[in-house]
XYZ file of C-alpha atoms in Angstrom:
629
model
C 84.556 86.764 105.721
C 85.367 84.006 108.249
C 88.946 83.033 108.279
C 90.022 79.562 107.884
C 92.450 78.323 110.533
C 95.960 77.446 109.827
C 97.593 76.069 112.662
C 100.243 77.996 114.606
C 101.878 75.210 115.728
C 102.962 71.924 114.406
C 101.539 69.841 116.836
C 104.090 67.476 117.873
C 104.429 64.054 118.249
C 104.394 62.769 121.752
C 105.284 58.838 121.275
C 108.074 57.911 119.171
C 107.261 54.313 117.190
C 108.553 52.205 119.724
C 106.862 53.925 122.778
C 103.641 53.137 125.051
C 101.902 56.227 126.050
C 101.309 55.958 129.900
C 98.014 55.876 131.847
C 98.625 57.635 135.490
C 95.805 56.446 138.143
C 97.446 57.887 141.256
C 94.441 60.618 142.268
C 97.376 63.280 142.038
C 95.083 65.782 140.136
C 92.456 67.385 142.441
C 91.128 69.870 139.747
C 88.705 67.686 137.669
C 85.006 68.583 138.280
C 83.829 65.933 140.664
C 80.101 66.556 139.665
C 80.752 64.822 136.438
C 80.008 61.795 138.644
C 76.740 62.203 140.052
C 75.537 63.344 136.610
C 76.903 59.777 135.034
C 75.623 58.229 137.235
C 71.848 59.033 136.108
C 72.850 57.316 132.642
C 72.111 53.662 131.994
C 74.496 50.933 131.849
C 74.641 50.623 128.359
C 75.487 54.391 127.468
C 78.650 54.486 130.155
C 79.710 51.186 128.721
C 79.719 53.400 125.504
C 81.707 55.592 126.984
C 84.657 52.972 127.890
C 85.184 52.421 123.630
C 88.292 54.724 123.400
C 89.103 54.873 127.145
C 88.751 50.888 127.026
C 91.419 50.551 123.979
C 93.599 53.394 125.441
C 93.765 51.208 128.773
C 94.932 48.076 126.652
C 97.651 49.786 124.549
C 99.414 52.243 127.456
C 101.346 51.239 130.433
C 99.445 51.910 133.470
C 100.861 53.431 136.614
C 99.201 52.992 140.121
C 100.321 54.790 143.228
C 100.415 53.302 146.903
C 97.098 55.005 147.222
C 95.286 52.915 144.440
C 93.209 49.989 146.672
C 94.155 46.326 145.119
C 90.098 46.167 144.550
C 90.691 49.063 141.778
C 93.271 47.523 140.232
C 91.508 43.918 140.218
C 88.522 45.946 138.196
C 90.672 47.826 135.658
C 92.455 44.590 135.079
C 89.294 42.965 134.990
C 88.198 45.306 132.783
C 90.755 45.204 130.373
C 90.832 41.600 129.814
C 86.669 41.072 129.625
C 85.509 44.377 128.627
C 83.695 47.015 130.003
C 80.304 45.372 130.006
C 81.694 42.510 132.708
C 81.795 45.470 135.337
C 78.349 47.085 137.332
C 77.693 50.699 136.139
C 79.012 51.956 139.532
C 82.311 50.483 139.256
C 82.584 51.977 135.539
C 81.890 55.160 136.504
C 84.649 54.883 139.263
C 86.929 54.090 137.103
C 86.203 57.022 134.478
C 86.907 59.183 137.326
C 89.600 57.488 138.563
C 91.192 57.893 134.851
C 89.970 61.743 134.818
C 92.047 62.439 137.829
C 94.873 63.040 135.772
C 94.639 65.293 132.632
C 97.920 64.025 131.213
C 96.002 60.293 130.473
C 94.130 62.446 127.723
C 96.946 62.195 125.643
C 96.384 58.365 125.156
C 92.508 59.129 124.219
C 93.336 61.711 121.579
C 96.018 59.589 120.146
C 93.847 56.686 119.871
C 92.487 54.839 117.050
C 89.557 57.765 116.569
C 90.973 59.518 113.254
C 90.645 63.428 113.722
C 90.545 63.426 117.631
C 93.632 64.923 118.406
C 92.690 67.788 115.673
C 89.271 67.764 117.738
C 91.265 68.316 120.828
C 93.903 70.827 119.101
C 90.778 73.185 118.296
C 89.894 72.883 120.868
C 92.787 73.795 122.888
C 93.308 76.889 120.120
C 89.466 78.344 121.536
C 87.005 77.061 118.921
C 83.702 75.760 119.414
C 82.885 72.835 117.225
C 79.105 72.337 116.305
C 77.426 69.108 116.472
C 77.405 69.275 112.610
C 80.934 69.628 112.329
C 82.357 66.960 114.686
C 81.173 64.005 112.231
C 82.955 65.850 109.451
C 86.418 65.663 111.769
C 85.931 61.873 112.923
C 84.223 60.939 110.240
C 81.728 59.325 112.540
C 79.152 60.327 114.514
C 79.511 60.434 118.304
C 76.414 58.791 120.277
C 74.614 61.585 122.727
C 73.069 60.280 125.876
C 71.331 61.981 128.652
C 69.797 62.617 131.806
C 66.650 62.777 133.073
C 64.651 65.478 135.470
C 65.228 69.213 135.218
C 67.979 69.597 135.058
C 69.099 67.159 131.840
C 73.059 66.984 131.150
C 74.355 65.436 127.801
C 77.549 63.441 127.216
C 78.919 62.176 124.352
C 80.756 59.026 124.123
C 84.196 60.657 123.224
C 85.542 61.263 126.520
C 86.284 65.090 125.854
C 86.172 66.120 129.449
C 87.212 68.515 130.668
C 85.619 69.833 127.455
C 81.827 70.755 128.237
C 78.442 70.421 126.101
C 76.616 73.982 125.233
C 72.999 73.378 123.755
C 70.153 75.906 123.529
C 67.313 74.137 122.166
C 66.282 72.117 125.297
C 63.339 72.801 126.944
C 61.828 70.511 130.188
C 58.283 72.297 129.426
C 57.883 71.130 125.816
C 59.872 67.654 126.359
C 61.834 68.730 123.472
C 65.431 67.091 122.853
C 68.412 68.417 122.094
C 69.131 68.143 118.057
C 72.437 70.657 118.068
C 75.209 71.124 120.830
C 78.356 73.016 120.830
C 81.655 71.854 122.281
C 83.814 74.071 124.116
C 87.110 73.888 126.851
C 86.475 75.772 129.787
C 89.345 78.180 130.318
C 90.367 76.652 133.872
C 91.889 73.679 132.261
C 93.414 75.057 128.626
C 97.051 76.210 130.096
C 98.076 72.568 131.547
C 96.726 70.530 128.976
C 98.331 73.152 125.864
C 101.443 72.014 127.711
C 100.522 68.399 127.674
C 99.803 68.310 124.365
C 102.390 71.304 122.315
C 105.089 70.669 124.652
C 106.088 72.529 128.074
C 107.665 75.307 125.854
C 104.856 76.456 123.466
C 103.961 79.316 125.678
C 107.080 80.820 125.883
C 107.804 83.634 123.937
C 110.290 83.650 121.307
C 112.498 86.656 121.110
C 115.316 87.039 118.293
C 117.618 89.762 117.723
C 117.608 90.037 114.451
C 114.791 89.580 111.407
C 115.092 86.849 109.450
C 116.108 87.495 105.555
C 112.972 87.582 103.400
C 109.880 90.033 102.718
C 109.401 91.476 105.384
C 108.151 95.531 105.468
C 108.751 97.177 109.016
C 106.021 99.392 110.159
C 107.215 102.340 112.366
C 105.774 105.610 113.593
C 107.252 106.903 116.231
C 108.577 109.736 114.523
C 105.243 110.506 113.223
C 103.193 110.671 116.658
C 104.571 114.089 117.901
C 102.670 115.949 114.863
C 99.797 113.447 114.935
C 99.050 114.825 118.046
C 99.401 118.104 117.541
C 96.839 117.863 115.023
C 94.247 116.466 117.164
C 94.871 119.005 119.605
C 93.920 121.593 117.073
C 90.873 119.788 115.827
C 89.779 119.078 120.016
C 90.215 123.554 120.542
C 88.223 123.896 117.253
C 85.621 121.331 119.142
C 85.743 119.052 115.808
C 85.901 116.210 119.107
C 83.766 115.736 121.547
C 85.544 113.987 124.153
C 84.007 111.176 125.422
C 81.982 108.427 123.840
C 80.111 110.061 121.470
C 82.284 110.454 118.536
C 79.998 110.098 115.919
C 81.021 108.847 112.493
C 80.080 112.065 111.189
C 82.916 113.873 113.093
C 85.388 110.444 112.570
C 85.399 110.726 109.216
C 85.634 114.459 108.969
C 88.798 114.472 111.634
C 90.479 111.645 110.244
C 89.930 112.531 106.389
C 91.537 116.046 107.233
C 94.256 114.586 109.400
C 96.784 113.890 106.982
C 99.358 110.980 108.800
C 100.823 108.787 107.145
C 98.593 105.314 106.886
C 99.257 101.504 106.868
C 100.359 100.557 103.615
C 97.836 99.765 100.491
C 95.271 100.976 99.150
C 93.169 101.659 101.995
C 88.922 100.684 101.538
C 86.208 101.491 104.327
C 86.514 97.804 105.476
C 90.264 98.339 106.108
C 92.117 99.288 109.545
C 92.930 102.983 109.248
C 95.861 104.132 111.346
C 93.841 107.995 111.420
C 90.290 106.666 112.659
C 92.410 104.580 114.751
C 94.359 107.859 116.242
C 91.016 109.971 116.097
C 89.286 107.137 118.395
C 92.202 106.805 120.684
C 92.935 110.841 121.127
C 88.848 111.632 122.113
C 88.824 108.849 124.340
C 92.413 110.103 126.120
C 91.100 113.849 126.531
C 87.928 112.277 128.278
C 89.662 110.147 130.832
C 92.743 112.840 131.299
C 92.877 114.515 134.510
C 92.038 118.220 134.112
C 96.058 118.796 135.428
C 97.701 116.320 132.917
C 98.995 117.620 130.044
C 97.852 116.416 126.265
C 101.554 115.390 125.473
C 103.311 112.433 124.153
C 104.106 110.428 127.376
C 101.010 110.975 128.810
C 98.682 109.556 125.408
C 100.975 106.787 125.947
C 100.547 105.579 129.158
C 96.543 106.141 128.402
C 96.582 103.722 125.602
C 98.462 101.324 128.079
C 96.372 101.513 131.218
C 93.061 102.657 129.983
C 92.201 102.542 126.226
C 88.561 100.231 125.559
C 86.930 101.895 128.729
C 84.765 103.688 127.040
C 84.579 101.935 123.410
C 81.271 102.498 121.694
C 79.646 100.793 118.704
C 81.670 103.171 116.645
C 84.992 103.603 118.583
C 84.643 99.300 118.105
C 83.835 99.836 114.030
C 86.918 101.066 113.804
C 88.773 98.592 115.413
C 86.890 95.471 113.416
C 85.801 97.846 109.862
C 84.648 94.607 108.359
C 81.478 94.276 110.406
C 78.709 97.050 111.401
C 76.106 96.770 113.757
C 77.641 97.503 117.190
C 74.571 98.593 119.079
C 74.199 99.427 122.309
C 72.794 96.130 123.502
C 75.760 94.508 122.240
C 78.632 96.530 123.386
C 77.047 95.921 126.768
C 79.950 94.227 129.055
C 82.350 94.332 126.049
C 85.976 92.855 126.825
C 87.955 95.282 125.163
C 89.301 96.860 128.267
C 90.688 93.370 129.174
C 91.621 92.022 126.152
C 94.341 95.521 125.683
C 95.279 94.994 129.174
C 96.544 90.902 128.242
C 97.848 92.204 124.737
C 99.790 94.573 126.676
C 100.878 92.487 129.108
C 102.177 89.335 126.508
C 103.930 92.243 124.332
C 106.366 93.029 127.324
C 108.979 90.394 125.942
C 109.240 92.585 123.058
C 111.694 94.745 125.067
C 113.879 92.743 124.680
C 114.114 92.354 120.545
C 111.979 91.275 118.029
C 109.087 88.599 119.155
C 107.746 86.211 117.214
C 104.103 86.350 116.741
C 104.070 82.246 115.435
C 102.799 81.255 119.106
C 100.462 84.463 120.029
C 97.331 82.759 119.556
C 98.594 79.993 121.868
C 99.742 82.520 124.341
C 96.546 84.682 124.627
C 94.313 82.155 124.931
C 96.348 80.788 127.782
C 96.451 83.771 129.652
C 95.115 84.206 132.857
C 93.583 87.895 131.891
C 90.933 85.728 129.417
C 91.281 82.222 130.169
C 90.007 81.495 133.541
C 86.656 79.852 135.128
C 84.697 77.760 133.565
C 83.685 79.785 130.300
C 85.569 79.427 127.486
C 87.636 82.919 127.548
C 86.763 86.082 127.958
C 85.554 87.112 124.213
C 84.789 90.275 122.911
C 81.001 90.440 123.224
C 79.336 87.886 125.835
C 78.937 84.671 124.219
C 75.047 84.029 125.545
C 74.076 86.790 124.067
C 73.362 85.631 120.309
C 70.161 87.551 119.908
C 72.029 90.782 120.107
C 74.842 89.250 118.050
C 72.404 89.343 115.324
C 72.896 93.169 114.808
C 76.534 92.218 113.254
C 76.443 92.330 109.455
C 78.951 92.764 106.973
C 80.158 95.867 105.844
C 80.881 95.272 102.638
C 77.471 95.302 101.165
C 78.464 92.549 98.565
C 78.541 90.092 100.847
C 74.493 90.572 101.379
C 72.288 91.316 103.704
C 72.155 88.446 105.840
C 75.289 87.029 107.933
C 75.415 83.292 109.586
C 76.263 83.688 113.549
C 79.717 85.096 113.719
C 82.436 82.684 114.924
C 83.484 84.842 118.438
C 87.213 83.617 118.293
C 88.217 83.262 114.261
C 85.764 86.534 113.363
C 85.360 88.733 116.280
C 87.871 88.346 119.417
C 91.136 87.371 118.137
C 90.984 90.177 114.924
C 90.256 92.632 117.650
C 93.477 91.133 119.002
C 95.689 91.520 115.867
C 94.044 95.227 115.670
C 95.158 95.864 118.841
C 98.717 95.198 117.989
C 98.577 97.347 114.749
C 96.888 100.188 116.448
C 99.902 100.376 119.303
C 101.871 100.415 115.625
C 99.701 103.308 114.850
C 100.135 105.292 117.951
C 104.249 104.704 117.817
C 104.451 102.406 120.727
C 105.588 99.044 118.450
C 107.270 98.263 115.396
C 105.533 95.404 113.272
C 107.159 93.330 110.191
C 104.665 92.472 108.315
C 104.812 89.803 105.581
C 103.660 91.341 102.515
C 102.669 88.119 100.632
C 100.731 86.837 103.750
C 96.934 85.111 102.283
C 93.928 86.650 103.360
C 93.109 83.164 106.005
C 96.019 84.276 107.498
C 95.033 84.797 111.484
C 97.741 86.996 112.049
C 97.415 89.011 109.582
C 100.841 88.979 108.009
C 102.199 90.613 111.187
C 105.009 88.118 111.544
C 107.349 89.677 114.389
C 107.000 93.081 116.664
C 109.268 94.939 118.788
C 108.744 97.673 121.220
C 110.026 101.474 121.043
C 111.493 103.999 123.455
C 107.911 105.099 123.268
C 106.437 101.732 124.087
C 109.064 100.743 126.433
C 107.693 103.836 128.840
C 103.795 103.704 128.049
C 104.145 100.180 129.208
C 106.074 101.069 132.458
C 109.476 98.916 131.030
C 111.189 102.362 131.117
C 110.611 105.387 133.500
C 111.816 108.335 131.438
C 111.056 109.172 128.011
C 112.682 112.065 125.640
C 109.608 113.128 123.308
C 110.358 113.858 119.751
C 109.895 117.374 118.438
C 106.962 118.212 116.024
C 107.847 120.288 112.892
C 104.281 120.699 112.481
C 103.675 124.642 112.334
C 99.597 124.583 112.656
C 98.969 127.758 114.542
C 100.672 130.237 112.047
C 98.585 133.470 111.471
C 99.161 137.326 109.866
C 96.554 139.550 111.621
C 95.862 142.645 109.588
C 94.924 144.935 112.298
C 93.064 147.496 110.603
C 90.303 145.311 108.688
C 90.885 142.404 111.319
C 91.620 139.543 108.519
C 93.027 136.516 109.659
C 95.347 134.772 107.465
C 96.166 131.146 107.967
C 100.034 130.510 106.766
C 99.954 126.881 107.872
C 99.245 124.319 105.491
C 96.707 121.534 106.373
C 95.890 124.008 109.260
C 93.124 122.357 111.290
C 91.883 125.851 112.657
C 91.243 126.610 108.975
C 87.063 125.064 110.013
C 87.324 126.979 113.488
C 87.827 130.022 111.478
C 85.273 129.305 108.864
C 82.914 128.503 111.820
C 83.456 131.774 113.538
C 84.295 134.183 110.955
C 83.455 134.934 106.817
C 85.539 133.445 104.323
C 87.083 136.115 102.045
C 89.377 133.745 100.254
C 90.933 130.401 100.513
C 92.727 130.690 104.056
C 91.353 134.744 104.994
C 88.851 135.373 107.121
C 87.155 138.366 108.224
C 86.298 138.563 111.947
C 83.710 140.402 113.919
C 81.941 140.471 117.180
C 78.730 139.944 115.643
C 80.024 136.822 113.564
C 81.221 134.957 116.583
C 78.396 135.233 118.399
C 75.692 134.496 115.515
C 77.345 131.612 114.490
C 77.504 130.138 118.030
C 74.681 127.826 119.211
C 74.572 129.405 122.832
C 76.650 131.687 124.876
C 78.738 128.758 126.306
C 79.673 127.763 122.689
C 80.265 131.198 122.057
C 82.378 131.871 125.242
C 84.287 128.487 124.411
C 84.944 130.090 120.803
C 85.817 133.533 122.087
C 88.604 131.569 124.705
C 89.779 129.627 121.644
C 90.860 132.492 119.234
C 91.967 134.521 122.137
C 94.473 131.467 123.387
C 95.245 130.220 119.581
C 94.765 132.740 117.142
C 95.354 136.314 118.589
C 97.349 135.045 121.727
C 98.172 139.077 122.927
C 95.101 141.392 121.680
C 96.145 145.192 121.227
C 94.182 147.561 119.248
C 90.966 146.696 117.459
C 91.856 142.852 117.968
C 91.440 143.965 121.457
C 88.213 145.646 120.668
C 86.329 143.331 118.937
C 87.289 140.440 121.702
C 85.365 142.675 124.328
C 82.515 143.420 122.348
C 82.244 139.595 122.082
C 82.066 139.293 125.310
C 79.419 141.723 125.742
C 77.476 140.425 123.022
C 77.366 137.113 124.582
C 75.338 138.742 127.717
C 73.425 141.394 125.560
C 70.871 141.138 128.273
C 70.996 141.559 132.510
C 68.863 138.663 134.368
C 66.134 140.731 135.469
C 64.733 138.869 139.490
C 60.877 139.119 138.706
C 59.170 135.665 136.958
C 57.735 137.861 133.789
C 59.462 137.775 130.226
C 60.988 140.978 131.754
C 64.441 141.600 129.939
C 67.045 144.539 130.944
C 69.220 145.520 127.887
C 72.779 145.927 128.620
C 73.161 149.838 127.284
C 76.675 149.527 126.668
C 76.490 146.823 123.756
C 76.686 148.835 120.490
C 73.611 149.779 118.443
C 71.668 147.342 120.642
C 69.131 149.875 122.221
C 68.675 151.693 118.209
C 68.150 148.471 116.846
C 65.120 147.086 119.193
C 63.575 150.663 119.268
C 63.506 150.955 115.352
C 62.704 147.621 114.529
C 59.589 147.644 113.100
C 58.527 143.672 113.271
C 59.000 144.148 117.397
C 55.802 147.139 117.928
C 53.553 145.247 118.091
C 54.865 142.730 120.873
C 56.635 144.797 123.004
C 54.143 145.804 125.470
C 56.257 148.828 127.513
C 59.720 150.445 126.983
C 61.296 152.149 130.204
C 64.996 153.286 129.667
C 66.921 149.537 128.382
C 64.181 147.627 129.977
C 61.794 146.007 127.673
C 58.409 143.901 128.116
C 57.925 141.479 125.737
C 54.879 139.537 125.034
C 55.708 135.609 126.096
C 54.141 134.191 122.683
C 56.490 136.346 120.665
C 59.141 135.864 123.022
C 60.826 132.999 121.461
C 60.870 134.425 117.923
C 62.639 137.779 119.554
C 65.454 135.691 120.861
C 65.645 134.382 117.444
C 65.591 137.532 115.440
C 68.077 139.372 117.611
C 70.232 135.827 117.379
C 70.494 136.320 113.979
C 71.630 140.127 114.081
C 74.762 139.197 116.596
C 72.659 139.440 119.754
C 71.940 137.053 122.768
C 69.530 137.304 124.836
């Protein structure tokens, strides 16, 4: 399941044949971490003079610059340096010197470009957000880099590379046992990743790249638009027939029932369970915009929209997030805890603005993301998906796609997890109609973007992301509330094809045929759990179904209602109940039922005593015959 890099860009060459790189010691650069001296400073001599191999050889191959600020002392020591070697200095005049050559980020360049085969791709990963192990940096420099250390409490480990800014992550180390670290993880904290992607792609590679027109070859344009009008007309009759529950407990249950019985069009292909669906996707996005809706806003175009612009991930749960990633489950709770989603839509969002403008190219995305100041700040990595420390609860994750077995090594956060949420992202605002995608049909499987090749926004993603300030919604031809009411026998029939009130009615009424359906007071009211369910399905067929009542529509509506408080709250604390005398057949029924004799202690006009043990079951029984209690 992991996805093999390719890179984005072709990293490019920053000498030309004849050229010296240059080594800057002018102090200009305030941002290095200055406590990466006092920690060197608790090494011996002989690992910092390790340390000087590649900055030592970088030092004798570059032109150096110094600035009026640079003391003649300094540059008597880096010349002395140079000439005899880094083990003719004291350990405190090294270590002034590696910070003196830190100062400036842009002397990295001659480090990575060194004699060290596979630094710069070291340095490009890490630039691009990946963590490399301990077991996999000897595989990329075919060498292994030498670790020293510390002492005390607090024990910090360098290598002998000269990666910083880049910092060392290792969990095994423990002062109480005296045990030393045998793994470590290498990572760029975020603070430093935008000015040295410049250094080393170029001053341009975070620009985006907008073109006018698609270039010729196979590319398929993905565009629904059109289609969202009578999407969400759709949902809106599966939310009034309570098939959602708005909030965050869509279970999968109801998921796969909505979005099986949607009927939108999908993403192309034959479509598996570890696929992205464009209906789960809509069915996730819908019950999470009727949750956060003000009760005043409308359930229109515009307004789903500017939801999925300004608020869509709030609420994600572990199965609003299986949709969004389908080829992993075990989202628990734990997990989902402190979840970027919300921030990572906000920075998508933000970087597909250029889009406006024409079609952007996707080539530099990854580049761009990672870059961003939404996710790439501080001195963590970047904001990922799940939190990073927490790899105990990242243990849950497992494929989904049982083939694959059982067990699953540690997921990589950025290749596996944060940036396919990303590329999901961008083909669920394809989905809801607020971007066209061209996708390259013949794109591999590795491929990190997923074949998605350029995008462009619509009308309808020009206003959801505030770019435009007026927006002329589509109409539906979607007919789903179309009904013949047969007064006399009250029949509903459904003329509307695909007619999500087609379960409401089946819920509340008896199916005499393939869309007719006999109503009755009784009917609503048994099949209702409680009398707010039943009020809520009484409101629904009124508002939907039989919008103006007349006759024995009329009727049977009010004897619903009645039905629904079949008994009158009675102010003393005994199992005391008042029957309402004007429900029909309610009185004959509890004075000739023949199971209730025994229990009912006293009968006084419509009031009733009922014996507390049997209590329960009467509820029940009259419950069953169309009565609440």
């Amino acid at each position: 399941m992991a996805r093999t890099r390719k890179p984005v860009l072709e990293v490019p060459q920053m000498q030309g044949p004849d050229e010296r790189p240059v080594v800057r010691l002018t102090l200009e650069d305030k941002k290095v971490n200055r406590n990466v001296l006092p920690s060197l400073s608790a090494f011996p001599k002989d690992a910092v003079v390790g340390m000087f191999g590649l900055l030592h050889h970088a030092l004798r191959v570059s032109v150096v610059e110094y600035s009026k600020k640079t003391s003649d002392n300094t540059i008597h020591l880096m010349d002395r340096m140079v000439k005899a070697g880094p083990e003719s200095l004291r350990k405190e005049d090294l270590l002034n010197l590696i910070f003196l050559f830190m100062s400036d980020l842009s002397n990295l360049l001659a480090v990575a470009d060194g004699p060290m085969p596979g630094l710069r791709e070291v340095w490009t990963r890490l630039l691009m957000g990946d963590v490399i192990s301990s077991k996999e940096l000897p595989k990329l420099l075919s060498v292994t880099p030498a670790l020293a250390s510390t002492t005390g409490w607090s024990r910090k480990y360098f290598t002998d590379l000269l990666l910083w800014p880049a910092e060392l992550r290792y969990e095994d180390y423990s002062y109480y046992y005296r045990t030393e670290v045998k793994s470590y993880e290498i990572y760029l904290p975020g603070m430093y990743r935008k000015e040295l992607v410049m250094l080393f792609f170029g001053k341009t590679a975070l620009d985006p790249i907008v073109t006018d027109e698609l270039p010729a070859g196979k590319l398929e344009v993905l565009d629904y638009e059109k289609e969202i009008p009578t999407d969400l007309v759709y949902l809106a009759g599966f939310d009034a027939c309570s098939l959602l529950t708005a909030g965050s407990n869509l279970t999968q249950q109801m998921l796969k029932k909505v979005a099986n019985k949607l009927h939108c069009g999908e993403f192309p292909g034959d479509l598996t369970e570890t696929d992205l669906s464009r209906a789960r996707l809509l069915v996730v996005a819908y019950n999470e915009f009727i949750a956060l809706r003000k009760d005043n806003e409308p359930e229109d175009m515009a307004h789903f929209g500017r939801y999925v612009a300004k608020y869509m991930g709030r609420t994600f749960d572990g199965v609003d997030m299986g949709v969004f990633l389908p080829e992993f489950k075990g989202f628990t709770k734990p997990l989902m805890e402190g979840n970027g989603a919300r921030r990572i839509i906000e920075c998508v969002c933000k970087l597909l603005k250029p889009a406006a403008k024409g079609w952007l190219d996707m080539s530099n995305l990854e580049l761009r993301f990672i870059c961003d100041e939404y996710v790439s700040s501080g001195y963590s990595s970047y904001v990922g998906l799940f939190v990073d420390s927490h790899y105990r609860k990242q243990k849950s994750l497992r494929p989904a796609d049982k083939s694959l077995g059982s067990k699953y090594d540690k997921p990589d956060m950025w290749r596996d997890l944060t940036f396919p949420f990303v590329m999901h992202v961008i083909k669920a605002l394809c989905a809801f109609g607020l971007l066209e995608i061209a996708v390259d049909k013949g794109a591999k499987a590795s491929d990190m973007l997923e074949g998605v090749r350029y995008v462009r926004l619509t009308d309808f993603g020009k206003y959801a992301l505030s770019i435009s300030k007026t927006y002329v919604e589509p109409k539906s031809d979607a007919d789903i509330a179309s009904f013949e009411l047969d007064d006399d026998n009250l029949i509903v029939t459904v003329l509307s094809k695909d007619s999500p009130y087609l379960f409401f009615l089946e819920k509340i009424g008896r199916k005499i045929g393939s869309n007719r359906f006999y109503i009755s007071a009784a009917l609503i009211v048994s099949r209702s759990k409680d009398a707010e369910e039943a009020e809520t399905n009484i409101d629904t067929f009124r508002r939907w179904i039989c919008p103006d009542p007349k006759g024995r529509w009329k009727e049977m509506i009010d004897e619903a209602r009645l039905r629904v408080a079949s008994s009158i709250p009675f102010p003393n604390g005994y199992v005391l109940k008042a029957l309402n005398p004007e429900v029909p057949g309610l009185l004959e029924f509890v004075a000739t039922n023949p199971d209730f004799a025994p229990h009912i202690l006293k009968v006084q006009g419509s009031r009733i005593l009922i014996d507390s043990t049997y209590f329960q079951t009467f509820k029940e029984e009259m419950h069953k015959n169309g009565y609440l209690i």
